Amino acid sequence: MAEGFSLELEDYCSHCGYFEPDVERMEVTAFGDRAQSYITTIKCKNSYKCARIADNLKKED
């Protein structure tokens, strides 16, 4: 993956019809840098729902 990006997805996110991107961008420019630098985090707005479903499925096994 390209530097400066963080992908916060789980395996069960693959091919999910409920995926809605949630993108956060945080400036990390250091004093004296000529150009601004950012870290971009990409996750799903529905991740808490899917995490609960996955936990419940694990408990049933």
PDB file of N, CA and C in Angstrom:
ATOM      1  N   MET A   1       0.849  -1.179   0.000  1.00  0.00           N
ATOM      2  CA  MET A   1       0.000   0.000   0.000  1.00  0.00           C
ATOM      3  C   MET A   1       0.892   1.239   0.000  1.00  0.00           C
ATOM      4  N   ALA A   2       0.390   2.274  -0.566  1.00  0.00           N
ATOM      5  CA  ALA A   2       1.135   3.525  -0.646  1.00  0.00           C
ATOM      6  C   ALA A   2       1.352   4.112   0.744  1.00  0.00           C
ATOM      7  N   GLU A   3       2.488   4.726   0.928  1.00  0.00           N
ATOM      8  CA  GLU A   3       2.814   5.366   2.205  1.00  0.00           C
ATOM      9  C   GLU A   3       1.843   6.517   2.476  1.00  0.00           C
ATOM     10  N   GLY A   4       1.464   6.684   3.743  1.00  0.00           N
ATOM     11  CA  GLY A   4       0.568   7.769   4.111  1.00  0.00           C
ATOM     12  C   GLY A   4      -0.896   7.362   4.143  1.00  0.00           C
ATOM     13  N   PHE A   5      -1.163   6.075   3.859  1.00  0.00           N
ATOM     14  CA  PHE A   5      -2.537   5.580   3.894  1.00  0.00           C
ATOM     15  C   PHE A   5      -2.638   4.425   4.882  1.00  0.00           C
ATOM     16  N   SER A   6      -3.751   4.368   5.568  1.00  0.00           N
ATOM     17  CA  SER A   6      -4.024   3.275   6.496  1.00  0.00           C
ATOM     18  C   SER A   6      -5.392   2.709   6.133  1.00  0.00           C
ATOM     19  N   LEU A   7      -5.430   1.417   5.819  1.00  0.00           N
ATOM     20  CA  LEU A   7      -6.667   0.756   5.438  1.00  0.00           C
ATOM     21  C   LEU A   7      -7.123  -0.092   6.621  1.00  0.00           C
ATOM     22  N   GLU A   8      -8.217   0.318   7.255  1.00  0.00           N
ATOM     23  CA  GLU A   8      -8.715  -0.367   8.444  1.00  0.00           C
ATOM     24  C   GLU A   8      -9.969  -1.169   8.110  1.00  0.00           C
ATOM     25  N   LEU A   9      -9.766  -2.293   7.424  1.00  0.00           N
ATOM     26  CA  LEU A   9     -10.856  -3.172   7.023  1.00  0.00           C
ATOM     27  C   LEU A   9     -10.537  -4.589   7.478  1.00  0.00           C
ATOM     28  N   GLU A  10     -11.570  -5.387   7.656  1.00  0.00           N
ATOM     29  CA  GLU A  10     -11.426  -6.781   8.052  1.00  0.00           C
ATOM     30  C   GLU A  10     -11.644  -7.675   6.839  1.00  0.00           C
ATOM     31  N   ASP A  11     -11.282  -8.944   6.958  1.00  0.00           N
ATOM     32  CA  ASP A  11     -11.489  -9.885   5.854  1.00  0.00           C
ATOM     33  C   ASP A  11     -12.959  -9.981   5.473  1.00  0.00           C
ATOM     34  N   TYR A  12     -13.840  -9.905   6.472  1.00  0.00           N
ATOM     35  CA  TYR A  12     -15.268 -10.027   6.175  1.00  0.00           C
ATOM     36  C   TYR A  12     -15.824  -8.793   5.455  1.00  0.00           C
ATOM     37  N   CYS A  13     -15.044  -7.779   5.275  1.00  0.00           N
ATOM     38  CA  CYS A  13     -15.479  -6.584   4.532  1.00  0.00           C
ATOM     39  C   CYS A  13     -15.462  -6.816   3.013  1.00  0.00           C
ATOM     40  N   SER A  14     -14.738  -7.837   2.583  1.00  0.00           N
ATOM     41  CA  SER A  14     -14.619  -8.108   1.148  1.00  0.00           C
ATOM     42  C   SER A  14     -15.983  -8.363   0.523  1.00  0.00           C
ATOM     43  N   HIS A  15     -16.249  -7.701  -0.558  1.00  0.00           N
ATOM     44  CA  HIS A  15     -17.471  -7.863  -1.355  1.00  0.00           C
ATOM     45  C   HIS A  15     -18.742  -7.524  -0.571  1.00  0.00           C
ATOM     46  N   CYS A  16     -18.647  -6.714   0.454  1.00  0.00           N
ATOM     47  CA  CYS A  16     -19.800  -6.364   1.289  1.00  0.00           C
ATOM     48  C   CYS A  16     -20.659  -5.301   0.593  1.00  0.00           C
ATOM     49  N   GLY A  17     -21.943  -5.575   0.518  1.00  0.00           N
ATOM     50  CA  GLY A  17     -22.872  -4.633  -0.095  1.00  0.00           C
ATOM     51  C   GLY A  17     -23.199  -3.445   0.788  1.00  0.00           C
ATOM     52  N   TYR A  18     -22.837  -3.527   2.083  1.00  0.00           N
ATOM     53  CA  TYR A  18     -23.125  -2.449   3.028  1.00  0.00           C
ATOM     54  C   TYR A  18     -21.918  -1.541   3.256  1.00  0.00           C
ATOM     55  N   PHE A  19     -20.835  -1.763   2.511  1.00  0.00           N
ATOM     56  CA  PHE A  19     -19.629  -0.940   2.696  1.00  0.00           C
ATOM     57  C   PHE A  19     -19.908   0.503   2.304  1.00  0.00           C
ATOM     58  N   GLU A  20     -19.631   1.401   3.246  1.00  0.00           N
ATOM     59  CA  GLU A  20     -19.693   2.846   2.995  1.00  0.00           C
ATOM     60  C   GLU A  20     -18.366   3.430   3.459  1.00  0.00           C
ATOM     61  N   PRO A  21     -17.599   4.005   2.567  1.00  0.00           N
ATOM     62  CA  PRO A  21     -16.291   4.521   2.961  1.00  0.00           C
ATOM     63  C   PRO A  21     -16.388   5.663   3.965  1.00  0.00           C
ATOM     64  N   ASP A  22     -15.509   5.591   4.939  1.00  0.00           N
ATOM     65  CA  ASP A  22     -15.355   6.642   5.947  1.00  0.00           C
ATOM     66  C   ASP A  22     -13.889   7.032   5.893  1.00  0.00           C
ATOM     67  N   VAL A  23     -13.605   8.200   5.371  1.00  0.00           N
ATOM     68  CA  VAL A  23     -12.228   8.642   5.142  1.00  0.00           C
ATOM     69  C   VAL A  23     -11.890   9.774   6.105  1.00  0.00           C
ATOM     70  N   GLU A  24     -10.804   9.578   6.847  1.00  0.00           N
ATOM     71  CA  GLU A  24     -10.308  10.627   7.747  1.00  0.00           C
ATOM     72  C   GLU A  24      -8.922  11.038   7.273  1.00  0.00           C
ATOM     73  N   ARG A  25      -8.675  12.322   7.284  1.00  0.00           N
ATOM     74  CA  ARG A  25      -7.368  12.826   6.865  1.00  0.00           C
ATOM     75  C   ARG A  25      -6.807  13.674   7.993  1.00  0.00           C
ATOM     76  N   MET A  26      -5.589  13.343   8.432  1.00  0.00           N
ATOM     77  CA  MET A  26      -4.944  14.059   9.522  1.00  0.00           C
ATOM     78  C   MET A  26      -3.616  14.640   9.025  1.00  0.00           C
ATOM     79  N   GLU A  27      -3.452  15.912   9.280  1.00  0.00           N
ATOM     80  CA  GLU A  27      -2.209  16.566   8.863  1.00  0.00           C
ATOM     81  C   GLU A  27      -1.077  16.167   9.810  1.00  0.00           C
ATOM     82  N   VAL A  28       0.061  15.793   9.239  1.00  0.00           N
ATOM     83  CA  VAL A  28       1.230  15.389  10.022  1.00  0.00           C
ATOM     84  C   VAL A  28       2.485  16.151   9.583  1.00  0.00           C
ATOM     85  N   THR A  29       2.289  17.354   9.092  1.00  0.00           N
ATOM     86  CA  THR A  29       3.400  18.166   8.625  1.00  0.00           C
ATOM     87  C   THR A  29       4.304  18.530   9.798  1.00  0.00           C
ATOM     88  N   ALA A  30       5.597  18.322   9.615  1.00  0.00           N
ATOM     89  CA  ALA A  30       6.577  18.670  10.644  1.00  0.00           C
ATOM     90  C   ALA A  30       7.049  20.102  10.422  1.00  0.00           C
ATOM     91  N   PHE A  31       7.477  20.724  11.496  1.00  0.00           N
ATOM     92  CA  PHE A  31       7.992  22.085  11.411  1.00  0.00           C
ATOM     93  C   PHE A  31       9.167  22.119  10.441  1.00  0.00           C
ATOM     94  N   GLY A  32       9.123  23.008   9.507  1.00  0.00           N
ATOM     95  CA  GLY A  32      10.208  23.155   8.546  1.00  0.00           C
ATOM     96  C   GLY A  32       9.969  22.417   7.239  1.00  0.00           C
ATOM     97  N   ASP A  33       8.945  21.576   7.164  1.00  0.00           N
ATOM     98  CA  ASP A  33       8.630  20.894   5.903  1.00  0.00           C
ATOM     99  C   ASP A  33       8.129  21.912   4.887  1.00  0.00           C
ATOM    100  N   ARG A  34       8.517  21.739   3.662  1.00  0.00           N
ATOM    101  CA  ARG A  34       8.084  22.657   2.609  1.00  0.00           C
ATOM    102  C   ARG A  34       6.661  22.366   2.147  1.00  0.00           C
ATOM    103  N   ALA A  35       6.272  21.111   2.156  1.00  0.00           N
ATOM    104  CA  ALA A  35       4.932  20.726   1.699  1.00  0.00           C
ATOM    105  C   ALA A  35       4.170  20.095   2.861  1.00  0.00           C
ATOM    106  N   GLN A  36       2.862  20.245   2.835  1.00  0.00           N
ATOM    107  CA  GLN A  36       2.043  19.635   3.869  1.00  0.00           C
ATOM    108  C   GLN A  36       1.971  18.128   3.643  1.00  0.00           C
ATOM    109  N   SER A  37       1.956  17.371   4.750  1.00  0.00           N
ATOM    110  CA  SER A  37       1.859  15.917   4.691  1.00  0.00           C
ATOM    111  C   SER A  37       0.626  15.475   5.469  1.00  0.00           C
ATOM    112  N   TYR A  38       0.014  14.393   4.991  1.00  0.00           N
ATOM    113  CA  TYR A  38      -1.205  13.895   5.619  1.00  0.00           C
ATOM    114  C   TYR A  38      -1.138  12.377   5.756  1.00  0.00           C
ATOM    115  N   ILE A  39      -1.851  11.851   6.735  1.00  0.00           N
ATOM    116  CA  ILE A  39      -2.121  10.424   6.835  1.00  0.00           C
ATOM    117  C   ILE A  39      -3.623  10.270   6.607  1.00  0.00           C
ATOM    118  N   THR A  40      -3.984   9.401   5.668  1.00  0.00           N
ATOM    119  CA  THR A  40      -5.383   9.181   5.333  1.00  0.00           C
ATOM    120  C   THR A  40      -5.782   7.788   5.791  1.00  0.00           C
ATOM    121  N   THR A  41      -6.832   7.727   6.608  1.00  0.00           N
ATOM    122  CA  THR A  41      -7.343   6.455   7.120  1.00  0.00           C
ATOM    123  C   THR A  41      -8.664   6.148   6.429  1.00  0.00           C
ATOM    124  N   ILE A  42      -8.758   4.940   5.892  1.00  0.00           N
ATOM    125  CA  ILE A  42      -9.963   4.508   5.190  1.00  0.00           C
ATOM    126  C   ILE A  42     -10.566   3.341   5.957  1.00  0.00           C
ATOM    127  N   LYS A  43     -11.832   3.490   6.339  1.00  0.00           N
ATOM    128  CA  LYS A  43     -12.555   2.416   7.020  1.00  0.00           C
ATOM    129  C   LYS A  43     -14.004   2.469   6.582  1.00  0.00           C
ATOM    130  N   CYS A  44     -14.854   1.647   7.180  1.00  0.00           N
ATOM    131  CA  CYS A  44     -16.261   1.589   6.801  1.00  0.00           C
ATOM    132  C   CYS A  44     -17.120   2.218   7.888  1.00  0.00           C
ATOM    133  N   LYS A  45     -18.113   2.990   7.470  1.00  0.00           N
ATOM    134  CA  LYS A  45     -19.034   3.608   8.429  1.00  0.00           C
ATOM    135  C   LYS A  45     -19.837   2.560   9.192  1.00  0.00           C
ATOM    136  N   ASN A  46     -20.008   1.373   8.629  1.00  0.00           N
ATOM    137  CA  ASN A  46     -20.806   0.319   9.254  1.00  0.00           C
ATOM    138  C   ASN A  46     -19.961  -0.735   9.970  1.00  0.00           C
ATOM    139  N   SER A  47     -18.703  -0.449  10.211  1.00  0.00           N
ATOM    140  CA  SER A  47     -17.800  -1.465  10.756  1.00  0.00           C
ATOM    141  C   SER A  47     -18.258  -2.009  12.110  1.00  0.00           C
ATOM    142  N   TYR A  48     -18.867  -1.181  12.945  1.00  0.00           N
ATOM    143  CA  TYR A  48     -19.298  -1.642  14.263  1.00  0.00           C
ATOM    144  C   TYR A  48     -20.400  -2.693  14.133  1.00  0.00           C
ATOM    145  N   LYS A  49     -21.282  -2.555  13.147  1.00  0.00           N
ATOM    146  CA  LYS A  49     -22.358  -3.535  12.940  1.00  0.00           C
ATOM    147  C   LYS A  49     -21.774  -4.880  12.536  1.00  0.00           C
ATOM    148  N   CYS A  50     -20.882  -4.859  11.567  1.00  0.00           N
ATOM    149  CA  CYS A  50     -20.293  -6.100  11.068  1.00  0.00           C
ATOM    150  C   CYS A  50     -19.425  -6.775  12.123  1.00  0.00           C
ATOM    151  N   ALA A  51     -18.739  -5.999  12.938  1.00  0.00           N
ATOM    152  CA  ALA A  51     -17.923  -6.563  14.014  1.00  0.00           C
ATOM    153  C   ALA A  51     -18.816  -7.302  15.009  1.00  0.00           C
ATOM    154  N   ARG A  52     -19.961  -6.731  15.326  1.00  0.00           N
ATOM    155  CA  ARG A  52     -20.906  -7.400  16.240  1.00  0.00           C
ATOM    156  C   ARG A  52     -21.431  -8.686  15.628  1.00  0.00           C
ATOM    157  N   ILE A  53     -21.775  -8.663  14.361  1.00  0.00           N
ATOM    158  CA  ILE A  53     -22.265  -9.862  13.682  1.00  0.00           C
ATOM    159  C   ILE A  53     -21.191 -10.951  13.685  1.00  0.00           C
ATOM    160  N   ALA A  54     -19.967 -10.579  13.357  1.00  0.00           N
ATOM    161  CA  ALA A  54     -18.863 -11.543  13.341  1.00  0.00           C
ATOM    162  C   ALA A  54     -18.633 -12.133  14.731  1.00  0.00           C
ATOM    163  N   ASP A  55     -18.680 -11.310  15.762  1.00  0.00           N
ATOM    164  CA  ASP A  55     -18.521 -11.817  17.137  1.00  0.00           C
ATOM    165  C   ASP A  55     -19.629 -12.783  17.504  1.00  0.00           C
ATOM    166  N   ASN A  56     -20.859 -12.460  17.138  1.00  0.00           N
ATOM    167  CA  ASN A  56     -21.996 -13.348  17.427  1.00  0.00           C
ATOM    168  C   ASN A  56     -21.859 -14.678  16.694  1.00  0.00           C
ATOM    169  N   LEU A  57     -21.380 -14.656  15.454  1.00  0.00           N
ATOM    170  CA  LEU A  57     -21.194 -15.884  14.712  1.00  0.00           C
ATOM    171  C   LEU A  57     -20.095 -16.747  15.326  1.00  0.00           C
ATOM    172  N   LYS A  58     -19.039 -16.127  15.840  1.00  0.00           N
ATOM    173  CA  LYS A  58     -17.970 -16.867  16.509  1.00  0.00           C
ATOM    174  C   LYS A  58     -18.480 -17.525  17.785  1.00  0.00           C
ATOM    175  N   LYS A  59     -19.338 -16.849  18.525  1.00  0.00           N
ATOM    176  CA  LYS A  59     -19.887 -17.382  19.770  1.00  0.00           C
ATOM    177  C   LYS A  59     -20.786 -18.587  19.521  1.00  0.00           C
ATOM    178  N   GLU A  60     -21.461 -18.629  18.368  1.00  0.00           N
ATOM    179  CA  GLU A  60     -22.347 -19.742  18.042  1.00  0.00           C
ATOM    180  C   GLU A  60     -21.600 -21.004  17.684  1.00  0.00           C
ATOM    181  N   ASP A  61     -20.341 -20.888  17.257  1.00  0.00           N
ATOM    182  CA  ASP A  61     -19.546 -22.069  16.859  1.00  0.00           C
ATOM    183  C   ASP A  61     -19.161 -22.895  18.006  1.00  0.00           C
TER     184      ASP A  61
END
